Every structure is written in structure tokens, then in C-alpha cells.
């Protein structure tokens, strides 16, 4: 399967508000894909559509199935986390493991217990007695013990301090990701996931603003710290965004060969965060 997600012309409205406005989206199998957008851009609606939690108009296939018609079978291949803090607070850790074992056919209890043995989480404690960091570790152990082809994470580290956020992504990458499964991460903490990503999607106002591999980004976008006497030459090449950087103009270019820009100043590959700002604010904004 070349793409685990294929969507075409997805539309979803809530009254007069159009959360998805003709979304075309493809995500390659085996990718770690970042779904990035401002508040209200349509990120969560997109993720819910992929796992059949909201109905949408348009064509949609996830892991070879239409989530609107085959959600029960699809969820055998997909795991979704909206917030690592959401676990039944009244259950003991041992009971949480028993519950997941009972409801998910691909849960490996021995693997979950092995992962938990590397933490200080006591099996006889209730979830409500655990720190948020421990709940994160518990949720991770549960997720990493499920054999799925697609893991969908919506703001998975919201509210966690930097130590637990780093641990979350380190363990996700080192103990879950195998190069075959696909991970989709939606987060505002772009800098923390950039090094993990192989694929990137920007969404804004219900439309896809960018859908590309990280390798394509390096080939397509160039940021130039323009020498003061070459500003007019830079503007003539139509940068998509211009910002101030240490008293100089920093211009972002799209689909302009790097060798056409090198005479203007230092050429850089924009970070995901800088590219996101450039794409959201539009061409030539200063």
C-alpha cells in the first residue's frame, strides 16, 4: 500500500462554519507525518474523519477501508490518542491492562508489562493516584504494546513538562516505530517533533496548504538572509514571506533554485516553524 491515507474533496460543516473545505490529502505508509495548523484550522476534524469519529463528504480511504463504513474493522489496525491524560481514573494499573487486553485483539500484555517494568509505576495504584508523567508512561506502554498499522496522536503531550515530552517522543521512536507502521502527530509544539518527521502537512481554514515529504521541503523552500544592498533583487524573485532577522531581511522562497539565490546572501533550509509562519502569512508579507 503506497499511501495509508487517501482523501479527496473532504467537506465537513458545523452549521455555517466549514471545518473542512475540500481537503485533498495523502500520507505514505511508514511515514511519521506531522499535521500542523493554527487553532480552528481543521486538524482535529481531519483526524476524527480518518478514524470514523465524524462523518464527512468526499472520498476517504484509511488502511484500505472507508472509516464511515468499516470503522469497527479499521480500529483493529488503528490506535488513536487524543490526550495521554485520558484514562479511567478509578481503575488500578493492573485493571487498565486487563481492560485493554480484553477489548483489543492485537494487544500484547507481556510487552506492556515489560515496558512498565522499566518505570516506577506500581500495578496496585489507581490511575488517579499517579502523576501526569506516570500516566504518560502508562499510556505509552499500552499503545506500544498494540500491533497497529496506524497511530494517530492529537496533541499527545499537552500539559506535560519538557522532560516527559522528550521521553514520550524518544520512547515512541525507539520502542514503537518500526519503519512499517505510520504515525500521524498533530501538535503545536512543532520544534519538538521536527527531527522525527519524514512527512509534513499544513492545514489552514479547512484547506491543505502543504503536503510533502521532508526531503521535498529541503528542495522546494529556501530561506535567504538578504544583504542590505540586495533587497530589491530579492523582492524581484517574489519571496512568499519576508521577516526581520537581526536587522536584516530574511526572505523565504518557494520553487526558486538555490543557485539563483546564493548571490543574495546566506541560504538556509527553513525550519518547520519558520516555514509554517511563511505559508500561513502569505506571499510578500512583511
Coordinates of C-alpha atoms in Angstrom, one line a residue:
X1 CA 0.0 0.0 0.0
X2 CA 1.7 3.2 -1.2
X3 CA -0.4 5.5 0.9
X4 CA -2.2 4.6 4.1
X5 CA -4.4 7.7 3.9
X6 CA -6.1 8.8 0.7
X7 CA -8.6 11.6 0.9
X8 CA -10.2 13.7 -1.8
X9 CA -12.5 16.7 -1.6
X10 CA -13.4 16.2 2.1
X11 CA -16.0 18.6 3.4
X12 CA -17.3 18.9 6.9
X13 CA -19.6 21.8 8.2
X14 CA -20.8 22.7 11.6
X15 CA -23.7 25.0 10.9
X16 CA -22.3 27.9 8.9
X17 CA -18.7 27.0 9.8
X18 CA -16.9 24.9 7.3
X19 CA -14.2 22.9 9.2
X20 CA -13.0 21.1 6.1
X21 CA -13.3 22.8 2.8
X22 CA -12.3 20.4 0.0
X23 CA -9.4 18.6 1.7
X24 CA -7.1 16.5 -0.5
X25 CA -4.7 14.5 1.5
X26 CA -2.3 11.6 1.0
X27 CA 0.0 10.2 3.7
X28 CA 2.6 7.5 2.7
X29 CA 2.7 4.2 4.6
X30 CA 5.5 4.0 7.0
X31 CA 5.8 7.8 7.4
X32 CA 5.9 9.8 10.6
X33 CA 3.7 12.7 9.5
X34 CA 3.1 16.0 11.2
X35 CA -0.3 17.6 10.8
X36 CA 0.2 21.3 11.7
X37 CA -2.2 24.2 11.7
X38 CA -3.4 27.2 13.8
X39 CA -6.3 26.8 16.2
X40 CA -9.6 26.2 14.3
X41 CA -7.7 25.1 11.1
X42 CA -9.4 21.7 10.9
X43 CA -6.7 19.5 12.4
X44 CA -8.9 17.6 14.9
X45 CA -11.8 17.3 12.5
X46 CA -9.4 15.8 9.9
X47 CA -8.1 13.3 12.5
X48 CA -11.6 12.3 13.6
X49 CA -12.6 11.8 10.0
X50 CA -9.7 9.4 9.5
X51 CA -10.8 7.2 12.3
X52 CA -14.5 7.4 11.6
X53 CA -15.4 9.7 14.6
X54 CA -17.1 12.3 12.4
X55 CA -19.0 11.9 9.1
X56 CA -17.6 13.8 6.1
X57 CA -18.5 14.3 2.5
X58 CA -15.9 13.2 -0.1
X59 CA -13.7 10.2 -0.9
X60 CA -11.8 8.7 2.0
X61 CA -9.6 5.5 2.4
X62 CA -7.6 4.7 5.5
X63 CA -5.6 1.5 5.6
X64 CA -7.6 0.3 2.7
X65 CA -11.0 0.9 4.3
X66 CA -13.6 3.7 4.4
X67 CA -13.9 4.7 8.1
X68 CA -17.5 5.7 7.6
X69 CA -18.4 2.2 6.6
X70 CA -15.9 -0.1 8.3
X71 CA -14.9 1.7 11.5
X72 CA -15.0 -1.5 13.6
X73 CA -12.6 -3.4 11.4
X74 CA -10.5 -0.3 10.8
X75 CA -9.9 0.2 14.6
X76 CA -8.2 -3.2 14.7
X77 CA -5.4 -1.5 12.6
X78 CA -5.5 2.0 14.1
X79 CA -4.8 3.4 17.5
X80 CA -5.9 7.0 18.4
X81 CA -4.8 9.1 21.4
X82 CA -6.4 12.4 21.9
X83 CA -4.7 13.2 25.2
X84 CA -2.3 10.9 27.2
X85 CA -4.0 12.0 30.4
X86 CA -7.3 10.4 29.5
X87 CA -7.5 7.0 31.2
X88 CA -10.2 5.7 33.6
X89 CA -9.1 7.3 36.9
X90 CA -10.9 4.8 39.1
X91 CA -9.1 1.7 37.7
X92 CA -5.9 0.3 39.1
X93 CA -3.0 0.0 36.7
X94 CA -3.4 -3.8 36.6
X95 CA -7.0 -3.4 35.7
X96 CA -6.3 -1.0 32.9
X97 CA -4.0 -3.6 31.4
X98 CA -6.7 -6.3 31.8
X99 CA -9.3 -4.0 30.1
X100 CA -7.1 -3.2 27.1
X101 CA -6.3 -6.9 26.7
X102 CA -10.0 -7.7 26.7
X103 CA -11.0 -5.1 24.1
X104 CA -8.1 -5.0 21.6
X105 CA -7.2 -8.2 19.8
X106 CA -3.7 -7.1 19.0
X107 CA -2.6 -6.1 22.5
X108 CA 0.5 -7.9 23.7
X109 CA 0.1 -8.0 27.5
X110 CA 3.6 -9.3 28.1
X111 CA 5.1 -6.4 26.1
X112 CA 3.1 -3.9 28.1
X113 CA 4.2 -5.4 31.4
X114 CA 7.9 -5.4 30.2
X115 CA 7.7 -1.8 29.3
X116 CA 6.1 -0.9 32.6
X117 CA 8.8 -2.7 34.4
X118 CA 11.2 0.0 33.3
X119 CA 9.1 2.6 35.2
X120 CA 8.3 3.2 38.8
X121 CA 4.5 2.8 38.2
X122 CA 3.0 0.4 40.8
X123 CA 0.5 -2.1 39.5
X124 CA -1.8 -1.7 42.5
X125 CA -2.2 2.1 42.3
X126 CA -5.2 3.7 40.7
X127 CA -4.8 6.0 37.7
X128 CA -6.0 9.0 39.8
X129 CA -3.1 8.4 42.2
X130 CA -0.4 8.7 39.5
X131 CA 1.4 11.8 38.5
X132 CA 0.7 13.1 35.0
X133 CA 4.1 11.9 34.0
X134 CA 3.3 8.4 35.2
X135 CA 0.0 8.5 33.3
X136 CA 2.0 9.3 30.2
X137 CA 4.3 6.4 30.7
X138 CA 1.3 4.1 31.3
X139 CA -0.4 5.3 28.2
X140 CA 2.7 4.8 26.2
X141 CA 3.2 1.3 27.4
X142 CA -0.3 0.4 26.5
X143 CA 0.0 2.0 23.0
X144 CA 3.4 0.5 22.2
X145 CA 2.0 -3.0 23.1
X146 CA -0.6 -2.8 20.4
X147 CA 0.3 -4.0 16.9
X148 CA -1.3 -1.5 14.6
X149 CA -0.5 -0.1 11.1
X150 CA -1.5 3.5 12.0
X151 CA -1.1 5.5 15.2
X152 CA -2.9 8.9 15.4
X153 CA -1.8 11.3 18.1
X154 CA -3.7 14.6 18.7
X155 CA -1.8 16.9 21.0
X156 CA -0.4 13.9 22.9
X157 CA 1.9 15.8 25.2
X158 CA -0.4 18.7 26.1
X159 CA 0.3 19.9 29.6
X160 CA 3.4 17.8 30.2
X161 CA 6.7 19.4 31.1
X162 CA 9.7 19.2 28.8
X163 CA 11.2 16.1 30.4
X164 CA 8.1 14.0 29.9
X165 CA 7.5 15.4 26.4
X166 CA 11.0 14.4 25.4
X167 CA 10.6 10.9 27.0
X168 CA 7.3 10.5 25.2
X169 CA 8.8 11.0 21.7
X170 CA 12.0 9.2 22.5
X171 CA 10.2 6.1 23.5
X172 CA 7.7 6.4 20.7
X173 CA 10.5 6.5 18.2
X174 CA 12.8 3.9 19.8
X175 CA 10.3 1.3 21.1
X176 CA 7.2 1.6 18.9
X177 CA 8.1 2.9 15.4
X178 CA 9.5 0.1 13.2
X179 CA 9.6 1.9 9.8
X180 CA 6.5 0.0 8.7
X181 CA 3.7 1.4 10.8
X182 CA 2.6 5.0 10.2
X183 CA 2.4 7.7 12.8
X184 CA 0.4 10.9 12.4
X185 CA 1.1 13.6 15.0
X186 CA -0.9 16.8 15.4
X187 CA 0.7 19.3 17.8
X188 CA 1.5 23.0 18.4
X189 CA 5.0 22.0 19.7
X190 CA 6.4 21.9 16.2
X191 CA 10.1 22.2 17.2
X192 CA 9.9 19.1 19.3
X193 CA 8.7 16.7 16.5
X194 CA 10.6 18.2 13.6
X195 CA 13.5 15.8 13.8
X196 CA 11.2 12.8 13.9
X197 CA 9.2 13.7 10.8
X198 CA 9.5 12.2 7.3
X199 CA 6.3 13.9 6.0
X200 CA 4.6 17.2 6.7
X201 CA 1.1 18.5 6.2
X202 CA -0.1 22.1 6.8
X203 CA -3.8 22.9 7.1
X204 CA -5.4 26.3 7.4
X205 CA -9.1 27.3 7.2
X206 CA -10.1 23.8 6.3
X207 CA -7.7 23.6 3.3
X208 CA -4.4 21.8 2.9
X209 CA -1.7 24.4 2.5
X210 CA 1.2 21.9 2.1
X211 CA 1.5 18.2 1.8
X212 CA 5.1 16.9 1.1
X213 CA 7.9 14.8 2.3
X214 CA 10.6 16.4 4.4
X215 CA 13.1 15.7 1.6
X216 CA 10.9 17.7 -0.8
X217 CA 10.8 20.6 1.6
X218 CA 14.5 21.0 1.5
X219 CA 14.5 21.0 -2.3
X220 CA 11.5 23.4 -2.6
X221 CA 12.0 26.0 0.1
X222 CA 15.0 28.3 0.7
X223 CA 15.4 31.0 3.3
X224 CA 17.8 33.8 2.5
X225 CA 19.3 36.3 4.9
X226 CA 19.5 39.0 2.3
X227 CA 22.4 41.5 2.2
X228 CA 21.0 45.1 2.7
X229 CA 22.1 46.2 -0.8
X230 CA 20.3 43.3 -2.5
X231 CA 16.8 43.7 -1.1
X232 CA 15.3 44.9 -4.4
X233 CA 16.9 41.9 -6.2
X234 CA 15.3 39.6 -3.7
X235 CA 11.9 41.2 -4.0
X236 CA 12.1 40.8 -7.7
X237 CA 12.2 37.0 -7.2
X238 CA 8.8 37.1 -5.3
X239 CA 9.5 35.6 -1.9
X240 CA 6.5 34.1 -0.3
X241 CA 7.3 35.7 3.1
X242 CA 9.8 38.3 4.4
X243 CA 10.7 38.9 8.1
X244 CA 13.2 40.8 10.1
X245 CA 16.2 38.9 11.4
X246 CA 18.9 40.7 13.5
X247 CA 18.4 43.9 11.5
X248 CA 18.4 42.1 8.1
X249 CA 15.6 40.9 5.8
X250 CA 15.1 37.2 5.8
X251 CA 13.1 36.0 2.7
X252 CA 11.5 32.6 2.1
X253 CA 11.3 31.4 -1.5
X254 CA 9.3 28.6 -3.0
X255 CA 10.5 26.7 -6.1
X256 CA 13.3 29.1 -6.8
X257 CA 16.6 27.2 -7.5
X258 CA 19.1 27.7 -4.7
X259 CA 21.8 28.7 -7.2
X260 CA 19.6 31.6 -8.3
X261 CA 19.6 32.9 -4.7
X262 CA 23.1 32.4 -3.4
X263 CA 24.3 35.8 -4.6
X264 CA 21.7 37.5 -2.4
X265 CA 23.1 36.3 1.0
X266 CA 23.3 33.3 3.2
X267 CA 20.9 30.5 2.1
X268 CA 19.3 28.2 4.7
X269 CA 16.7 25.5 4.8
X270 CA 13.8 26.9 6.8
X271 CA 12.7 25.1 10.0
X272 CA 9.2 23.7 10.0
X273 CA 8.1 26.5 12.4
X274 CA 9.5 29.2 10.1
X275 CA 8.0 27.6 7.0
X276 CA 4.7 27.3 8.8
X277 CA 4.7 31.1 9.5
X278 CA 5.7 31.8 5.9
X279 CA 2.9 29.7 4.4
X280 CA 0.2 30.9 6.8
X281 CA 1.0 34.6 6.5
X282 CA 1.2 34.6 2.7
X283 CA 3.3 35.9 -0.1
X284 CA 5.4 39.0 0.4
X285 CA 4.1 39.8 3.9
X286 CA 6.5 42.0 6.0

